Structures are given as C-alpha cells and as structure tokens.
Tab-separated table of C-alpha atoms in Angstrom:
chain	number	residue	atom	x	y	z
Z	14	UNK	CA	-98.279	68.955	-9.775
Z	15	UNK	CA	-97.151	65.736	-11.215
Z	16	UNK	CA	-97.513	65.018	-14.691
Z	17	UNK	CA	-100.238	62.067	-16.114
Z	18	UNK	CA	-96.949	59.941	-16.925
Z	19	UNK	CA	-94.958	61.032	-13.999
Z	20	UNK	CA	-98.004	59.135	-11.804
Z	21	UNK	CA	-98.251	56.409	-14.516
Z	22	UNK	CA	-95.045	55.644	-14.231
Z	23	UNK	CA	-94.832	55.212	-10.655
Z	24	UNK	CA	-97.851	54.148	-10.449
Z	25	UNK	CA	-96.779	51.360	-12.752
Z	26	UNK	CA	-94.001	50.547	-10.402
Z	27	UNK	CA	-95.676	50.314	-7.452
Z	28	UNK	CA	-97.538	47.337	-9.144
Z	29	UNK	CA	-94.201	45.999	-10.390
Z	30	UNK	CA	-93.066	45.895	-6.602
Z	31	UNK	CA	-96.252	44.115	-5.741
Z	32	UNK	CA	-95.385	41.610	-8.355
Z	33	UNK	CA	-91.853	41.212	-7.141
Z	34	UNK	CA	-92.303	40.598	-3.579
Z	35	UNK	CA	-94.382	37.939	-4.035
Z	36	UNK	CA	-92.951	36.239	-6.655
Z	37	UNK	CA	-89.559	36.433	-4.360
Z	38	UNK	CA	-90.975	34.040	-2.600
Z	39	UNK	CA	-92.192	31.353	-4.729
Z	40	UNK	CA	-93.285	28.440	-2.399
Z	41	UNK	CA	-94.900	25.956	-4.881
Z	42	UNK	CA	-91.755	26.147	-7.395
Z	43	UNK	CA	-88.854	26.259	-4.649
Z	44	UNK	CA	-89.124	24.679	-1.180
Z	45	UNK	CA	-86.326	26.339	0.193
Z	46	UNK	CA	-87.030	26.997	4.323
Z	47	UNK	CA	-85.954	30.099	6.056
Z	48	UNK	CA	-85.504	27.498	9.374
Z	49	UNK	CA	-83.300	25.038	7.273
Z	50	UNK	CA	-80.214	25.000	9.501
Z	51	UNK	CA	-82.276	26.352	12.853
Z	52	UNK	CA	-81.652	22.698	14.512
Z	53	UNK	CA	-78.486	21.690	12.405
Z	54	UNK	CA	-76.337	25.091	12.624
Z	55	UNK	CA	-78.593	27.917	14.635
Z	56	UNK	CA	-75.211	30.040	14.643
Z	57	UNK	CA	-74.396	29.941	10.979
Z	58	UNK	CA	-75.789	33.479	10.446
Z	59	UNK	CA	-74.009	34.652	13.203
Z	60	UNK	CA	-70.833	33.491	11.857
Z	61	UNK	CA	-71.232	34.790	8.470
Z	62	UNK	CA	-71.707	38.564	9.966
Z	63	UNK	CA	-69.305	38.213	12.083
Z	64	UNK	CA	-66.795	36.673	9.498
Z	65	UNK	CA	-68.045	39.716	7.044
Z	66	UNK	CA	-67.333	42.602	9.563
Z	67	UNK	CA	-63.795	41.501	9.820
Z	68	UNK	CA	-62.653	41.046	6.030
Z	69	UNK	CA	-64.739	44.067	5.285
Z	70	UNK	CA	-63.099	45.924	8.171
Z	71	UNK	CA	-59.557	45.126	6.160
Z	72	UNK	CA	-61.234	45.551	2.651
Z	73	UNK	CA	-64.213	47.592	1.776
Z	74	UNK	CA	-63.999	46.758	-1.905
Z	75	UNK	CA	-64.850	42.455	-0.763
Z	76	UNK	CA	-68.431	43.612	-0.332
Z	77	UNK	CA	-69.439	44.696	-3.468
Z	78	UNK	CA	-66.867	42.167	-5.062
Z	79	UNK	CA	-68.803	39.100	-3.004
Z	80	UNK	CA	-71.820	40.225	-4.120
Z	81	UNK	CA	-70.522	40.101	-7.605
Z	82	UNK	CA	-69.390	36.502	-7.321
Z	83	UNK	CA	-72.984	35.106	-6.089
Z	84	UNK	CA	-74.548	36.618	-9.438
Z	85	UNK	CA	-72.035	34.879	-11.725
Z	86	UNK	CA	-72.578	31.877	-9.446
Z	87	UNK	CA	-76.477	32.149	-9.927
Z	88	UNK	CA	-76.113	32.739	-13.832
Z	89	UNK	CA	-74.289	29.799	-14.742
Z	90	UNK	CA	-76.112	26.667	-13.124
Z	91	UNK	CA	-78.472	28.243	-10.789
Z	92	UNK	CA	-76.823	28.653	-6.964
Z	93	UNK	CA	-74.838	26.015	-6.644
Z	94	UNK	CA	-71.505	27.141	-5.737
Z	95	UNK	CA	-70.036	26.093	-9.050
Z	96	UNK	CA	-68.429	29.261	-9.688
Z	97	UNK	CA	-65.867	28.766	-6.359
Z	98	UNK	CA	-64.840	24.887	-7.540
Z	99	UNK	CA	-61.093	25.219	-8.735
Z	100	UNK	CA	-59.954	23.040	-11.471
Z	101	UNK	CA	-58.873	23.158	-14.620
Z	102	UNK	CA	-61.728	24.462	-17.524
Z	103	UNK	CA	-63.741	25.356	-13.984
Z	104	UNK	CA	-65.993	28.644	-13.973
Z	105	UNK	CA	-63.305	30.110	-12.088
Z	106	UNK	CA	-61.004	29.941	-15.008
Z	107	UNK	CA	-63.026	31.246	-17.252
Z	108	UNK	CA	-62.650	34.821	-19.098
Z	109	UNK	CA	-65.946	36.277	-18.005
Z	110	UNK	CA	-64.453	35.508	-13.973
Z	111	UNK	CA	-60.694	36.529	-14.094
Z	112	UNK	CA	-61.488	40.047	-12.079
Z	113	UNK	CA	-63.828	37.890	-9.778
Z	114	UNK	CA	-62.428	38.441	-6.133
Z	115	UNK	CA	-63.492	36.842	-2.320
Z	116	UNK	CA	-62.987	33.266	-3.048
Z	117	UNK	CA	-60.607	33.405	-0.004
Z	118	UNK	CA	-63.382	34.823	2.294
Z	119	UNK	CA	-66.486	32.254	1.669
Z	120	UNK	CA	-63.293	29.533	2.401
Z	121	UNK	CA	-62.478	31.223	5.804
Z	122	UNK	CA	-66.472	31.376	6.527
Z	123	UNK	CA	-66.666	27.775	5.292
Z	124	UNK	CA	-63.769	26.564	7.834
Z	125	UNK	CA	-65.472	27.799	10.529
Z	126	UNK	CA	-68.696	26.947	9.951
Z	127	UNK	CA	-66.906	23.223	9.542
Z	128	UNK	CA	-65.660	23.635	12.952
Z	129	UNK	CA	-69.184	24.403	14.265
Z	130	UNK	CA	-71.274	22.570	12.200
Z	131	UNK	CA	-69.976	19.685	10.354
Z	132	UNK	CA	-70.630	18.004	7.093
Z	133	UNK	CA	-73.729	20.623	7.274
Z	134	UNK	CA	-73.854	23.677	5.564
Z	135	UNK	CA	-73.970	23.979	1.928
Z	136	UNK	CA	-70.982	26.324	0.160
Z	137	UNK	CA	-74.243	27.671	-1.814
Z	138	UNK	CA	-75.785	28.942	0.892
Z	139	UNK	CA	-72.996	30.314	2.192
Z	140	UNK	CA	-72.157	32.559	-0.404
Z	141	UNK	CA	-75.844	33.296	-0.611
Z	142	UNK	CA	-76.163	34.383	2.618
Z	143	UNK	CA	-72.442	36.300	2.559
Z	144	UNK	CA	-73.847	38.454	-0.524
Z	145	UNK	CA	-77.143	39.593	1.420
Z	146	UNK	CA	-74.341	40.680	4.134
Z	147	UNK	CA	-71.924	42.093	1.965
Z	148	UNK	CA	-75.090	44.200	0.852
Z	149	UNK	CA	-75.658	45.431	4.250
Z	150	UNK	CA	-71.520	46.227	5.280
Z	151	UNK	CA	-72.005	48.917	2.263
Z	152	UNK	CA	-75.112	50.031	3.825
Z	153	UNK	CA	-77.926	48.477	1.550
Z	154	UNK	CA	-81.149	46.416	2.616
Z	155	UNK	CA	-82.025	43.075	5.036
Z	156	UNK	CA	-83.861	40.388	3.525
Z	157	UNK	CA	-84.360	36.926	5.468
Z	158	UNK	CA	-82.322	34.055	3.224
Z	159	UNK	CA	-84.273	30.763	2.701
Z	160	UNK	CA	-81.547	27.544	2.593
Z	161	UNK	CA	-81.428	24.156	1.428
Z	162	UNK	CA	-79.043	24.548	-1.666
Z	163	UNK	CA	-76.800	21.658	-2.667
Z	164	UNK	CA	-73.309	22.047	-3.812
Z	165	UNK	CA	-72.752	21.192	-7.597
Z	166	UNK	CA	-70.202	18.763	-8.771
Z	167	UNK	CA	-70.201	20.330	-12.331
Z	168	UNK	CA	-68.385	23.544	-13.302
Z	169	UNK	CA	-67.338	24.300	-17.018
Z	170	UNK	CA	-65.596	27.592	-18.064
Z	171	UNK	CA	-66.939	27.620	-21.459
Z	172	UNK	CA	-70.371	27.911	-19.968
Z	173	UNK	CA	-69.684	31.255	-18.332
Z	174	UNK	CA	-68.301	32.811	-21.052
Z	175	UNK	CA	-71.584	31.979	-22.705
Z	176	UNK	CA	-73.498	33.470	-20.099
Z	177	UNK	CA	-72.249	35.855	-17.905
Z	178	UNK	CA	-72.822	39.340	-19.315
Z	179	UNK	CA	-69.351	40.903	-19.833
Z	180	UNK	CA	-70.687	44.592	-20.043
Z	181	UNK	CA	-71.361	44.928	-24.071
Z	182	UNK	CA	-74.411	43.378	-24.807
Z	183	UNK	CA	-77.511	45.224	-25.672
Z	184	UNK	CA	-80.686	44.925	-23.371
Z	185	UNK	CA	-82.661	42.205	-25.828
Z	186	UNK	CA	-79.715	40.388	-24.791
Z	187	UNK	CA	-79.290	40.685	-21.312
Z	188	UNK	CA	-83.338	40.054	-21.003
Z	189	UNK	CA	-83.340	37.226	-22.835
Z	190	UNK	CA	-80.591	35.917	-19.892
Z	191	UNK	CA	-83.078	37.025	-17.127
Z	192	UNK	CA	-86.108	35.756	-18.163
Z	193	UNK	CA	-84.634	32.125	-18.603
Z	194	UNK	CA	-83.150	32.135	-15.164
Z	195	UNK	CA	-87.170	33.323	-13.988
Z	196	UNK	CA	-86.070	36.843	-13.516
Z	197	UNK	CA	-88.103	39.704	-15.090
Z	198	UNK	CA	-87.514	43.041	-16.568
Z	199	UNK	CA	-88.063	44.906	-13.279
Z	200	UNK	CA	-85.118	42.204	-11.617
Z	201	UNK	CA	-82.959	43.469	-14.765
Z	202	UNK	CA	-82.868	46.955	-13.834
Z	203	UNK	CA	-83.121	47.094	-9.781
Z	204	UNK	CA	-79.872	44.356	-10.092
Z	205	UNK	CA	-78.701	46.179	-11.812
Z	206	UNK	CA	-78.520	48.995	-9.115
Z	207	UNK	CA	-75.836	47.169	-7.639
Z	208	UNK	CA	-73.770	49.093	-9.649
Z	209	UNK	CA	-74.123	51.852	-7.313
Z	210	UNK	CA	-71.245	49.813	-5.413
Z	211	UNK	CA	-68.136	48.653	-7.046
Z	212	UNK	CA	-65.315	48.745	-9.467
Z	213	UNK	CA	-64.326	47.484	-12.824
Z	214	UNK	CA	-61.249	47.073	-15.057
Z	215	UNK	CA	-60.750	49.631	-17.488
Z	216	UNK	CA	-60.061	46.644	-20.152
Z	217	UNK	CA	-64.370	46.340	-19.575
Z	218	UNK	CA	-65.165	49.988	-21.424
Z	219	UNK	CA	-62.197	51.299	-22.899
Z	220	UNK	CA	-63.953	50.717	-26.479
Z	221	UNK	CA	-66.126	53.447	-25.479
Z	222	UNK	CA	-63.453	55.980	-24.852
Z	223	UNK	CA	-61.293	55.384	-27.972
Z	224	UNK	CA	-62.728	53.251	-30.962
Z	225	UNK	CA	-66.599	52.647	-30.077
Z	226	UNK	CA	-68.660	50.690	-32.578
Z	227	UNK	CA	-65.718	50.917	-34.670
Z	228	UNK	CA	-65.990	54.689	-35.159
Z	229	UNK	CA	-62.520	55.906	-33.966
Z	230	UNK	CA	-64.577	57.686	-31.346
Z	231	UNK	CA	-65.869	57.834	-27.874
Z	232	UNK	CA	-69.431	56.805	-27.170
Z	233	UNK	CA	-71.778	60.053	-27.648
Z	234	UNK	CA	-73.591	58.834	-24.686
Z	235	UNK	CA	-70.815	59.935	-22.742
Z	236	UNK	CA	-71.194	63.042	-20.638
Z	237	UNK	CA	-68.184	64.945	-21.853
Z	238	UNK	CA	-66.633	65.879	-18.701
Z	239	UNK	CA	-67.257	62.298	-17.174
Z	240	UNK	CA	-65.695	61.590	-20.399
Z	241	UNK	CA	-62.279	64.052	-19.746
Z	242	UNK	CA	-62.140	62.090	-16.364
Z	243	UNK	CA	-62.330	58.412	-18.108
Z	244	UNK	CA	-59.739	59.357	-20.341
Z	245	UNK	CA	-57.308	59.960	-17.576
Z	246	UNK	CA	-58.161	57.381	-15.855
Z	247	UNK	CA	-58.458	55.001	-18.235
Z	248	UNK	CA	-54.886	54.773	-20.024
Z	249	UNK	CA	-54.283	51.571	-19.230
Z	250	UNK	CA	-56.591	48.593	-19.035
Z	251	UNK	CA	-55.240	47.542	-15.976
Z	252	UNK	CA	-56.328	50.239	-14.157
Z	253	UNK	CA	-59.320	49.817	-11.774
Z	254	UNK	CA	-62.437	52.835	-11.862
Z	255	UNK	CA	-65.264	52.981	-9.917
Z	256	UNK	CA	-68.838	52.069	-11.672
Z	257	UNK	CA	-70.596	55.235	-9.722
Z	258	UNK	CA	-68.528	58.693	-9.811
Z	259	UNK	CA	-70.516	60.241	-7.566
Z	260	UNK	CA	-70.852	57.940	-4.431
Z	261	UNK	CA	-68.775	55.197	-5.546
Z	262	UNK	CA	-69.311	53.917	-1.194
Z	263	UNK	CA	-72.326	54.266	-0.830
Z	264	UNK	CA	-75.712	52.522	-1.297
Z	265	UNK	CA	-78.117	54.424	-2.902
Z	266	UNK	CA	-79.763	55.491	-6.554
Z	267	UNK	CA	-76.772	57.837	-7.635
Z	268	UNK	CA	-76.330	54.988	-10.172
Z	269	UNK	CA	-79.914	55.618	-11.603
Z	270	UNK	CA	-79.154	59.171	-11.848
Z	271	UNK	CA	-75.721	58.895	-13.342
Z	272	UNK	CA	-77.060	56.830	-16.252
Z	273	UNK	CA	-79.532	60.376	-16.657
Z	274	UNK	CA	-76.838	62.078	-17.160
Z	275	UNK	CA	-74.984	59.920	-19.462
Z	276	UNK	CA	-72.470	58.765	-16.746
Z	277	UNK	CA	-73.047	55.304	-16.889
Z	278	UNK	CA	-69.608	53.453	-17.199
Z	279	UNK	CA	-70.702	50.140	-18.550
Z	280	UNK	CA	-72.694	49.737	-21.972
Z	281	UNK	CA	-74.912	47.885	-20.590
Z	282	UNK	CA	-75.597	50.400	-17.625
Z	283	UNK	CA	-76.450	53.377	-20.278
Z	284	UNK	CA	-78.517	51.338	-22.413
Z	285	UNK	CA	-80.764	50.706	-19.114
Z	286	UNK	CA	-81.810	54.307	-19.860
Z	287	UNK	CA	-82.221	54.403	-23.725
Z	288	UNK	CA	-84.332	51.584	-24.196
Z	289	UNK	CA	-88.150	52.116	-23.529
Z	290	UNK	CA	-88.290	48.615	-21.836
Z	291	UNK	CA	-86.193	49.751	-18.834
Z	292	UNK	CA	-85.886	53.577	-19.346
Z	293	UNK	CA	-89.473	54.190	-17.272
Z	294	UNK	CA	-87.822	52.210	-14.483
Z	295	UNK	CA	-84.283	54.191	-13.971
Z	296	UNK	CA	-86.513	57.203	-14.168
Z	297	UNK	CA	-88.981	56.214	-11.420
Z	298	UNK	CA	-86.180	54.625	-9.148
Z	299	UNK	CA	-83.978	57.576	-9.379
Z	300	UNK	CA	-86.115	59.333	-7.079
Z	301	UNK	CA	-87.258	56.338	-4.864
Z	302	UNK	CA	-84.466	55.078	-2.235
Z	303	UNK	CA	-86.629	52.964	-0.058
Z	304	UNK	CA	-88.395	51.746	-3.488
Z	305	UNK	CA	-85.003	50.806	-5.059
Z	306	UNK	CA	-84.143	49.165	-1.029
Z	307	UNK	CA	-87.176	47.322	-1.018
Z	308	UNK	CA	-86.768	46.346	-4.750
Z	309	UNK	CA	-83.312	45.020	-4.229
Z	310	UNK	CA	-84.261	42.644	-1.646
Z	311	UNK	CA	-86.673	41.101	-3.157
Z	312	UNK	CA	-84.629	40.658	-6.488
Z	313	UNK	CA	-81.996	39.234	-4.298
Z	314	UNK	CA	-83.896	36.705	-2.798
Z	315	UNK	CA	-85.047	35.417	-6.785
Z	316	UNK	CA	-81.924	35.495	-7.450
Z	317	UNK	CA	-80.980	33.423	-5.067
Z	318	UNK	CA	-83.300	30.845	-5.954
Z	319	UNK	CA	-82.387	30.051	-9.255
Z	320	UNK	CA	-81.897	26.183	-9.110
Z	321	UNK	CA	-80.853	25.210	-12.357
Z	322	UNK	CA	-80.214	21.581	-11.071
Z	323	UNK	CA	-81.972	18.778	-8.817
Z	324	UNK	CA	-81.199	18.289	-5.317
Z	325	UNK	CA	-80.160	14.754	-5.651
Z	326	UNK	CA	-77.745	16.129	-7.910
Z	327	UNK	CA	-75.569	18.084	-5.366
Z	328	UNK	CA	-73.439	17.794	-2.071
Z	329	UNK	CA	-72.600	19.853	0.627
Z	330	UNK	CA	-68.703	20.107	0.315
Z	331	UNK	CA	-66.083	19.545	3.004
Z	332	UNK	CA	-64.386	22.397	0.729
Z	333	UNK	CA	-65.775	24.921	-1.517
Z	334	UNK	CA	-63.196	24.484	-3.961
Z	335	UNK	CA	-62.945	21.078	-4.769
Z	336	UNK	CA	-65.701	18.373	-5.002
Z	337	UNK	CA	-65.953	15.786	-2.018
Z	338	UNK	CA	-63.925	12.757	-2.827
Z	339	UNK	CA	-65.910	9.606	-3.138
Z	340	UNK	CA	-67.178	8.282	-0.086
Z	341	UNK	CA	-67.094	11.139	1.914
C-alpha cells in the first residue's frame, strides 16, 4: 500500500502536469500558429526530419548536443536564433557556449529549406523545430511546434555568461532564471531530465572530484564508486563523460534515479534532489516514464516560446550566422 505522501506526492504532480499542459500553450500571451508555414513552406517539417536522420545517422551525440543549443538560445533573448549569429563578442563566443556543438547542421537544414522555400523560414524556428527532433532520434516524446519566430539582429557574449547556467549554481539560482523567462519549478526539474542524454567536459565538475567548496575533497554527495569511476575518467579536463552512467543513449528517467543515488554529475543535477523545492519531483518522476514523456513536451513547447523581443524587431535570415545585410 502506498504511503499518505507517496499519493500526495503524485498526486501533487498530476496537478502540476495539468498546470503545465495548458500553460504550454499560452494563446493570449503568444500568438504563435501551429499552421504558420502550411501555405508558405508545407515541407519544412519534412526537411528538418529528414535532414536530422542523416547527421544523426553519422553522429548520435548532435541530438542531445542540438537540443542543448536551443536552450542556451532560449535563455539569452528568448528564441531568436541569437545564439548561432557569428561575430565577434557574439553568444557564440562566449565562455558559457565554447562546448556548444551543431551549428553546422541547422546551416545545412537552413540551405535547403532556402532552396525550397525562400526568404521564408525563420533560423528560430528552425532550430526549434530541429531540437523537438533531435528529442525524438534519441527516442524521447512528439510535441506539435507552433512558428512565427523572428530572427534577432542582437547577440552579446557577455549576456550569456550572465545567464546561461554553467553547472555550479545552487537551485535559488537557477529558479530565479526560470521563473523570469515564464518557466516554473516543475519546467526546472523535467528540463532538466534532458540530462538523461548527453555529455559534458570534465573542466564542468572536476571541483567536485578534487577541491570541492574549497575543502581539498570530493563532494560527499558523490556515490563512492561513481566516484572511483570519475576519478579515472576525469584526469584531464579535456576529457568528455557522459551526464547519465547508466543509459547514457537512451531516453528515459535513469537520470532521476541516478541523482537518488548520488550519481548526479553536475552540481546542479544533485542539488535537484536535496532541495525540498524540487526533491518531491525527482522522486515522483523517477518512477513515471510516460509522466516525465508527457512532462517534457510540454516544457519544451514553453520553452520554446520564450520571446524576449518584439516581432518588428527581428528578420528571417538568408543565413543563420550573420545578420541580413541592409536591404535584403
């Protein structure tokens, strides 16, 4: 028999995922249309899933790296594609972006979709639409992509070194971040779950291993033998190591029960599980696959309609990595 907080808790949940599905679609705040290009480019999804089964084909690590690169697009700016413009003191120069991979994969999707559908399709939605793909190659959830976004002309390194969590910051922090981009507590921690996917640099936790807080010692959050395993792994900074142990290719909740166990390899994974803001909602979604799916999508879709600028403000580019010259 379950225990009083065991049904709390998901009972608690199951309201949170009420909560979240609708407010993925907020109409009144964001007009974006599902049927935005259905006249203008009807093939454009075809040629982003088709584009994505080839690079993915030669490189299963794109996915979870693409997916990557729309959230620090979305963080700094809203979704406006600022993250792929390439020019000095861009984004893409920044320190918080210099693991960032793909950029080379939303340009071959953008060529093409030139070819089919010029002057039409916005670099922003591309990459939107190429992370809810990338999410499905590694065998995670479908969720229908509104469009509309503009390209911005605007893209400042400093500002995503501000803003884009760099794996150290404590939850207060890294809710505060959320909730002024319209995201919620719940969006924090099923986001999050991407994790389940994906590698990082050693460089991004070796503090943990050798010197944490300071102490001349490894995190005691650390399971001890996932601990052994980091500290082989982890000799040099360069070195790459998966951000779930267990099924480091797969889509699922291992990441929710890895940070139970005190395998989470990013600070801010573990402290998902410590604080009593979030820790309810690892528990409950450690045991909840199609939850956690479900979840996902509908965080993905908020996500992707953070529009931190007006729409007179942007462009659609001719290319995603430089801003249209004047009079184009």
């Amino acid at each position: 028999m379950k225990s009083f907080s065991s049904t709390a808790t998901l009972f608690s949940l199951t309201a949170f995922f009420l909560v979240a599905v609708v407010s993925a679609f907020p109409f009144d705040d964001i007009d974006l249309p599902f049927d935005y290009y259905s006249l203008s480019c009807p093939k454009l999804e075809e040629i982003v899933h088709n584009k994505m089964e080839e690079w993915v084909k030669k490189d299963y690590t794109l996915a979870p790296a693409l997916m990557r690169l729309h959230f620090h697009d979305c963080v700094v700016r809203g979704c406006d594609a600022s993250i792929l413009l390439d020019h000095e003191g861009s984004e893409k120069s920044g320190k918080a972006s210099k693991t960032l991979r793909g950029f080379e994969v939303i340009e071959d999707i953008k060529r093409e979709v030139e070819r089919v559908c010029p002057r039409t399709v916005s670099c922003a939605d591309i990459l939107t639409v190429v992370a809810r793909d990338a999410t499905l190659a590694v065998g995670g959830p479908f969720w229908m992509v509104p469009y509309g976004r503009k390209d911005g002309t605007v893209s400042y390194a400093k500002e995503a070194d501000q803003l884009v969590p760099m794996g150290h910051e404590v939850v207060t922090d890294l809710l505060e971040l959320f909730q002024s981009k319209g995201l919620n507590v719940l969006d924090l921690v099923v986001l999050s779950g991407a994790h389940t996917i994906g590698r990082t640099t050693c460089e991004s936790m070796q503090y943990r291993l050798y010197n944490y807080n300071g102490t001349r010692k490894s995190d005691s959050r650390l399971d001890h033998l996932y601990l052994n395993y980091l500290e082989r792994k982890c000799r040099w900074a360069s070195e790459y190591v998966d951000l779930d142990a267990v099924t480091p290719k797969k889509f699922d909740v291992q990441y929710y029960k890895n940070l139970q166990k005190g395998m989470g390899l990013l600070l801010t994974d573990q402290l998902l599980y410590s604080d009593p803001r979030t820790a309810p909602i690892v528990t409950a979604l450690a045991t909840q696959p199609d939850v956690f799916e479900n979840l996902f999508a509908a965080s993905m879709v908020k996500l992707g309609n953070i529009q931190d600028y007006l729409s007179v403000d942007g462009e659609v580019r001719l290319s995603c990595a430089s801003v249209n010259s004047p009079g184009y």
